[in-house]
mmCIF file of N, CA and C in Angstrom:
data_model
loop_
_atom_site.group_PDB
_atom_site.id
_atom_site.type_symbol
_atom_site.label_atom_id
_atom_site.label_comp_id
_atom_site.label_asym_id
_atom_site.label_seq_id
_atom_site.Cartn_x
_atom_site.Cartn_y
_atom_site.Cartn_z
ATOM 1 N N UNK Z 1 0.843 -1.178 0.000
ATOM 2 C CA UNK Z 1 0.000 0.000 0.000
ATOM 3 C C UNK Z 1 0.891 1.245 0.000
ATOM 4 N N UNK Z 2 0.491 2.050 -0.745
ATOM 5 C CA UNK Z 2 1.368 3.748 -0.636
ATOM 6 C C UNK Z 2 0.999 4.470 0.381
ATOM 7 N N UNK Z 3 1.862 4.918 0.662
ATOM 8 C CA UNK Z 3 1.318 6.223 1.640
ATOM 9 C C UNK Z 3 0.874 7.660 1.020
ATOM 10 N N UNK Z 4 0.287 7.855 0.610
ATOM 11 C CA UNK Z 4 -0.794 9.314 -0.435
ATOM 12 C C UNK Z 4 -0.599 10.492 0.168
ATOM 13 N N UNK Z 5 -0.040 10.565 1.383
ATOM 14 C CA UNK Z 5 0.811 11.510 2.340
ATOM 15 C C UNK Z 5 1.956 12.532 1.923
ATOM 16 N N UNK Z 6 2.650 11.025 1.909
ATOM 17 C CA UNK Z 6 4.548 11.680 0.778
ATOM 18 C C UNK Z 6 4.106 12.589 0.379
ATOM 19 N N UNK Z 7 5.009 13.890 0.070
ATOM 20 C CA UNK Z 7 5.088 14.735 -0.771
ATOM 21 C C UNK Z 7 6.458 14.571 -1.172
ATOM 22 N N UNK Z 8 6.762 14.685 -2.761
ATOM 23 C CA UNK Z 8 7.848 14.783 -3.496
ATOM 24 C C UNK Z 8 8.598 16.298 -3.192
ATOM 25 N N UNK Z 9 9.370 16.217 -2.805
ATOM 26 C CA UNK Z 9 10.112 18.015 -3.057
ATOM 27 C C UNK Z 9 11.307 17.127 -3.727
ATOM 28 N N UNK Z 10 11.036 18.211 -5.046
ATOM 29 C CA UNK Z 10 12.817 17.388 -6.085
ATOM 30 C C UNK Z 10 13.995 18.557 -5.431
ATOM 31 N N UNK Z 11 15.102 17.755 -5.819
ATOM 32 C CA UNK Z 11 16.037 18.442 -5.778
ATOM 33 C C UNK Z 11 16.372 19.703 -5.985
ATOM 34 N N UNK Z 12 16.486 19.907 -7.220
ATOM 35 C CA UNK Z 12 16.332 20.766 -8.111
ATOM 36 C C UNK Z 12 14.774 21.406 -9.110
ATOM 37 N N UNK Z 13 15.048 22.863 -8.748
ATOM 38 C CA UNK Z 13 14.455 23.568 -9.379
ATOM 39 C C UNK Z 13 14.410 24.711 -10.803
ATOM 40 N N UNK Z 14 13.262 25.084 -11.274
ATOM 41 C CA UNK Z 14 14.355 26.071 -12.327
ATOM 42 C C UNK Z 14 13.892 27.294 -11.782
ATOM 43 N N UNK Z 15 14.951 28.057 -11.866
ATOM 44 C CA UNK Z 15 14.762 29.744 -11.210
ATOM 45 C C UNK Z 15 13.633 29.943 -12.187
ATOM 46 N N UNK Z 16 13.229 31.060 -11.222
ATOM 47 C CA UNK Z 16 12.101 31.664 -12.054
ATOM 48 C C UNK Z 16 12.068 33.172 -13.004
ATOM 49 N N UNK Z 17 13.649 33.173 -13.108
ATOM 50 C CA UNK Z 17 14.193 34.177 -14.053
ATOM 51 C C UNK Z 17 14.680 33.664 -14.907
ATOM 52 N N UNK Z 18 15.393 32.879 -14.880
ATOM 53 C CA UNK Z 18 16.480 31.867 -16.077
ATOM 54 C C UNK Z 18 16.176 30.947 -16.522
ATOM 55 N N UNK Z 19 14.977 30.157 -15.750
ATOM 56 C CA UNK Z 19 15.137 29.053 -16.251
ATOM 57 C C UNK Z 19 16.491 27.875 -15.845
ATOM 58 N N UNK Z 20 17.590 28.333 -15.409
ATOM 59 C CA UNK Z 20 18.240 27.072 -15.353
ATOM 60 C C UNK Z 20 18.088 26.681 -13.865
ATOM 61 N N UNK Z 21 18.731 25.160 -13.827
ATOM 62 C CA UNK Z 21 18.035 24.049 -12.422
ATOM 63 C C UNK Z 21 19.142 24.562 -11.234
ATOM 64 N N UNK Z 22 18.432 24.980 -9.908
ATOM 65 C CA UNK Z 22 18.788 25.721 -9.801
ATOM 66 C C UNK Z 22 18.443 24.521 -7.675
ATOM 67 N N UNK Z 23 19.456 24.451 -7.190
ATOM 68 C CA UNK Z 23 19.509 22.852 -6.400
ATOM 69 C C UNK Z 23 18.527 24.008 -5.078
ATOM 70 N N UNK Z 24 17.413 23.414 -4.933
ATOM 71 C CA UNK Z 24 16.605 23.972 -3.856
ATOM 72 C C UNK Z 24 16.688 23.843 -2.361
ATOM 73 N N UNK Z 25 17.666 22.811 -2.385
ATOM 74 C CA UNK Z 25 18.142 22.771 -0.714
ATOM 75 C C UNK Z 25 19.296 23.482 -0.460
ATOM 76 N N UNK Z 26 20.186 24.196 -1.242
ATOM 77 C CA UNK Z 26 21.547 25.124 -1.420
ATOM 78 C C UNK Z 26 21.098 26.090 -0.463
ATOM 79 N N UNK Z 27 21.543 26.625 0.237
ATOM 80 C CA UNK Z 27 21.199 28.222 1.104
ATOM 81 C C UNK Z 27 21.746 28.868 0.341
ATOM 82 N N UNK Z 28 22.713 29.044 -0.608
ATOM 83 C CA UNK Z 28 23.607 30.302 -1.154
ATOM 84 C C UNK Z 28 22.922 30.612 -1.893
ATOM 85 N N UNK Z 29 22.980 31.951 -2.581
ATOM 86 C CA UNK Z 29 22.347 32.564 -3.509
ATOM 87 C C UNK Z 29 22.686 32.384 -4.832
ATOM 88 N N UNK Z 30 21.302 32.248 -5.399
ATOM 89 C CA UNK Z 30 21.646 32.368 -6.995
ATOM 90 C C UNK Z 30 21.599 33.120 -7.561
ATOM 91 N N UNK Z 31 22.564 33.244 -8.537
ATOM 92 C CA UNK Z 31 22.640 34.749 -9.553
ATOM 93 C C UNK Z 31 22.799 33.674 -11.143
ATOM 94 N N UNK Z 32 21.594 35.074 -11.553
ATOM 95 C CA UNK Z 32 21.454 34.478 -12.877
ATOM 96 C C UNK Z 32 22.683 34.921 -14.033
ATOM 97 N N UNK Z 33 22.944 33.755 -15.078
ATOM 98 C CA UNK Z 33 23.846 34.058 -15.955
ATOM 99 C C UNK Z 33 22.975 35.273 -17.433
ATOM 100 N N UNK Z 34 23.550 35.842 -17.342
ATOM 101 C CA UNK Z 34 23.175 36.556 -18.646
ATOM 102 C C UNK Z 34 22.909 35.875 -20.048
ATOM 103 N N UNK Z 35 23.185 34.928 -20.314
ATOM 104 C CA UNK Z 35 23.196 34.191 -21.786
ATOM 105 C C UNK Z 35 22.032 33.290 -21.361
ATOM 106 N N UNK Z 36 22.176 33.041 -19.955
ATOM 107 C CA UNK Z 36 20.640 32.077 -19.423
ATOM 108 C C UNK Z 36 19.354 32.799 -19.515
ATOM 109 N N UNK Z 37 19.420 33.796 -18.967
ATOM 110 C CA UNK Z 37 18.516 34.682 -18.456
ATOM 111 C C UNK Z 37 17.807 35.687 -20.374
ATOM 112 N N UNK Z 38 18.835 36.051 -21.030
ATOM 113 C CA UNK Z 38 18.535 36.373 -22.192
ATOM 114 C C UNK Z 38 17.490 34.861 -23.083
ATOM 115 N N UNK Z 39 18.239 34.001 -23.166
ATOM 116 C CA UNK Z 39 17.709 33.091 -23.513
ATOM 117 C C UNK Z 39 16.225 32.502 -23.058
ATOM 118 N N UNK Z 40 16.184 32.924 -21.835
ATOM 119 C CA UNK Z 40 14.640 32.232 -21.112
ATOM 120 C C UNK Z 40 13.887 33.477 -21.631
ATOM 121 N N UNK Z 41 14.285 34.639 -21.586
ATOM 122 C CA UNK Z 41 13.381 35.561 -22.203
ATOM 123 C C UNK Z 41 12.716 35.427 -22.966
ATOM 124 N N UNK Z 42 13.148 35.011 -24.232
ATOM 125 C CA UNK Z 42 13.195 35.246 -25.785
ATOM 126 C C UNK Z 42 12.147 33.733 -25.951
ATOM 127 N N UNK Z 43 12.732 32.677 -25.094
ATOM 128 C CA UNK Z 43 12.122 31.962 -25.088
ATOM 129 C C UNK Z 43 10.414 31.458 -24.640
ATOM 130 N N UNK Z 44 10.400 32.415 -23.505
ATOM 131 C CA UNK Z 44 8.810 32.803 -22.993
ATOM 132 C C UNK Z 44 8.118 33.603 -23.988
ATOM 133 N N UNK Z 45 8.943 34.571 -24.972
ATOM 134 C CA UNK Z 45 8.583 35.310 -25.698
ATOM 135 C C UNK Z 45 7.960 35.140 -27.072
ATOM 136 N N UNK Z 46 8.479 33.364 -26.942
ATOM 137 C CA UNK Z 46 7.848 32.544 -28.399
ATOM 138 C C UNK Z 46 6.580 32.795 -28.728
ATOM 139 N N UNK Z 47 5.545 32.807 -27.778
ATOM 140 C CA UNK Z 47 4.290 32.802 -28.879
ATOM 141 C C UNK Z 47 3.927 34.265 -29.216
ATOM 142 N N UNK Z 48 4.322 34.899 -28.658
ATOM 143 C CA UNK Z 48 4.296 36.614 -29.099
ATOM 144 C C UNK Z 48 4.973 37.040 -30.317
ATOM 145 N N UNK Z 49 6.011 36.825 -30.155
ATOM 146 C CA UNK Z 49 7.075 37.116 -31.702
ATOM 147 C C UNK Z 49 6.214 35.765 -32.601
ATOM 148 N N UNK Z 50 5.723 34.775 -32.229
ATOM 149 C CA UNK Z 50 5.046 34.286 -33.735
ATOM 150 C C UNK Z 50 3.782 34.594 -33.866
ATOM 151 N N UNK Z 51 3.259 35.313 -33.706
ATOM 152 C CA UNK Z 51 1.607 36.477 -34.066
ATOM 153 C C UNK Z 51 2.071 37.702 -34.156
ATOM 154 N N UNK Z 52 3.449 37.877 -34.232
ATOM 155 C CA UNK Z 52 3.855 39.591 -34.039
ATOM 156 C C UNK Z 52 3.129 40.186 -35.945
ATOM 157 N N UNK Z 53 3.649 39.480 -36.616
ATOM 158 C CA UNK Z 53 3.133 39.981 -37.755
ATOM 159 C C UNK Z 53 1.563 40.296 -38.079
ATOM 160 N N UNK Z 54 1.095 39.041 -37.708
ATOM 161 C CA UNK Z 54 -0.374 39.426 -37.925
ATOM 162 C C UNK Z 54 -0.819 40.337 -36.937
ATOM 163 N N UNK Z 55 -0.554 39.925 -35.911
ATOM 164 C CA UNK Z 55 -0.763 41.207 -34.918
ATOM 165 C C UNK Z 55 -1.087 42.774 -35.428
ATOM 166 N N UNK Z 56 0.311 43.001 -35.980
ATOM 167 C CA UNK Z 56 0.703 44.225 -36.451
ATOM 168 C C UNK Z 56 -0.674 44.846 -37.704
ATOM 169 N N UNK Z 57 -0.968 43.479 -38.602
ATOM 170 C CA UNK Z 57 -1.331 43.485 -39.900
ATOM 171 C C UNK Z 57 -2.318 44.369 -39.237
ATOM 172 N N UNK Z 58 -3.236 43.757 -38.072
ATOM 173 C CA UNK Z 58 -4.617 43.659 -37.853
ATOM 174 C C UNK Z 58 -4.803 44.986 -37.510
ATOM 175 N N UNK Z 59 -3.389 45.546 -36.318
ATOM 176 C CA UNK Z 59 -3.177 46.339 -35.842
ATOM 177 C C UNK Z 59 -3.614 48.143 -36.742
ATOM 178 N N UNK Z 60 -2.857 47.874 -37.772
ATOM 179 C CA UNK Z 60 -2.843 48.889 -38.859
ATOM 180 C C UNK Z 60 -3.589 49.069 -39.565
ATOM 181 N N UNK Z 61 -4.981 48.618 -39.570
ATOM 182 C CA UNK Z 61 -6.528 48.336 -39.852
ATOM 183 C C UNK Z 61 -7.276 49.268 -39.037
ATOM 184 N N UNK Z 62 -6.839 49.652 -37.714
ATOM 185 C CA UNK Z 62 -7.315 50.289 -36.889
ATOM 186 C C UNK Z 62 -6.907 51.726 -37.370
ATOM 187 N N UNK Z 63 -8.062 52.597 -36.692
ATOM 188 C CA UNK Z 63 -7.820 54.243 -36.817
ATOM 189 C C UNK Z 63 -6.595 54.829 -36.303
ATOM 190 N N UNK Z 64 -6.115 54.130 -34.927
ATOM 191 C CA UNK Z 64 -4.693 54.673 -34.686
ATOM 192 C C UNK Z 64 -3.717 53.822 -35.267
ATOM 193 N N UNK Z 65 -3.658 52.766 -35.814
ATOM 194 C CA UNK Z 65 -2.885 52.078 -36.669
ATOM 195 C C UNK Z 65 -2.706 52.806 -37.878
ATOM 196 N N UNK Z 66 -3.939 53.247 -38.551
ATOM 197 C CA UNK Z 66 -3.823 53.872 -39.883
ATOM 198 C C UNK Z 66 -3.521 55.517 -39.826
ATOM 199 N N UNK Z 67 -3.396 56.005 -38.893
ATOM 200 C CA UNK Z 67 -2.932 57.542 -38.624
ATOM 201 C C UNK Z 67 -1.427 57.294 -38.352
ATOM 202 N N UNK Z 68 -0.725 56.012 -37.449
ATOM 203 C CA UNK Z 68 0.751 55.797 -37.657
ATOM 204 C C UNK Z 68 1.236 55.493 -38.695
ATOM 205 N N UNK Z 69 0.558 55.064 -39.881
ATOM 206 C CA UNK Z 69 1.048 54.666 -40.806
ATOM 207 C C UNK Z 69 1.289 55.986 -41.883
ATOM 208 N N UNK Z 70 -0.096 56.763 -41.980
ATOM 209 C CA UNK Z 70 0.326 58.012 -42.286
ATOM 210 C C UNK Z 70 1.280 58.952 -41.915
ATOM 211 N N UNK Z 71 1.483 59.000 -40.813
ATOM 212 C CA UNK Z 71 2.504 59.689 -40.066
ATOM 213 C C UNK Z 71 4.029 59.408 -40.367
ATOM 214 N N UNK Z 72 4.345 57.941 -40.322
ATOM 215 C CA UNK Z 72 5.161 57.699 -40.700
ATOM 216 C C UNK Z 72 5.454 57.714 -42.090
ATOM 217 N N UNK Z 73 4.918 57.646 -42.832
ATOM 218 C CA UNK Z 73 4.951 58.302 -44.189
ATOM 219 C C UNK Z 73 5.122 59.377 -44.698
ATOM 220 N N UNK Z 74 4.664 60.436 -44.185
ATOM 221 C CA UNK Z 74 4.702 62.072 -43.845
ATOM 222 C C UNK Z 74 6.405 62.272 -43.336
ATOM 223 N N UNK Z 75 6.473 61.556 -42.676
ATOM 224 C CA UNK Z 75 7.859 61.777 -41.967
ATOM 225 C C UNK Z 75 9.075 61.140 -43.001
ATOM 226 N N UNK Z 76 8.993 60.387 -43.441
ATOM 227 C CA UNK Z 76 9.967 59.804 -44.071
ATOM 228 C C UNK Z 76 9.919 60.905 -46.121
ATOM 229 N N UNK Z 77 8.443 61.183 -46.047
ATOM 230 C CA UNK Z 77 8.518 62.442 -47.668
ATOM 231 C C UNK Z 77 8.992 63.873 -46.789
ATOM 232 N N UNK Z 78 8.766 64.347 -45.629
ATOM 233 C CA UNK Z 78 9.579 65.627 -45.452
ATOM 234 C C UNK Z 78 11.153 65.320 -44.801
ATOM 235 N N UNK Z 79 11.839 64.291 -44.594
ATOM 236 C CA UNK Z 79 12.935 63.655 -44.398
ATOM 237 C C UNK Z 79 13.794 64.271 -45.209
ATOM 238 N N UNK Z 80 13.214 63.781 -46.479
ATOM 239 C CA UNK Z 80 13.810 63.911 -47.687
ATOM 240 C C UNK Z 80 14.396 64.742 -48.237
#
């Protein structure tokens, strides 16, 4: 028979900035690596950067979408 009691605590955890495993019974402090921490970003950031386009499309359909678009147009013929 099991005991339904147990609770699992793992070893290791992943920070909740970086992402990397990060040993949960350690007392010392963790400091995140920069190439980790960039990386978990970009990586949470996946489903955003893949709708960024349509996003945008839908975006520029709109009245303040279509007044930035003018604008920026305006700006780039008196640039000139």
């Amino acid at each position: 028979m099991h005991n339904r009691s147990m609770i699992f605590t793992p070893r290791h955890m992943p920070c909740a900035e970086c992402g990397s495993s990060v040993d949960a019974h350690d007392e010392t402090m963790h400091l995140c690596a920069r190439d980790h921490l960039v990386a978990f970003t970009v990586f949470s950031l996946r489903g955003s950067t893949a709708t960024f386009g349509t996003d945008l499309a839908g975006w520029l359909t709109t009245p303040p979408g279509a007044f930035e678009t003018w604008l920026a147009a305006r700006t780039v013929r008196t640039a000139r």
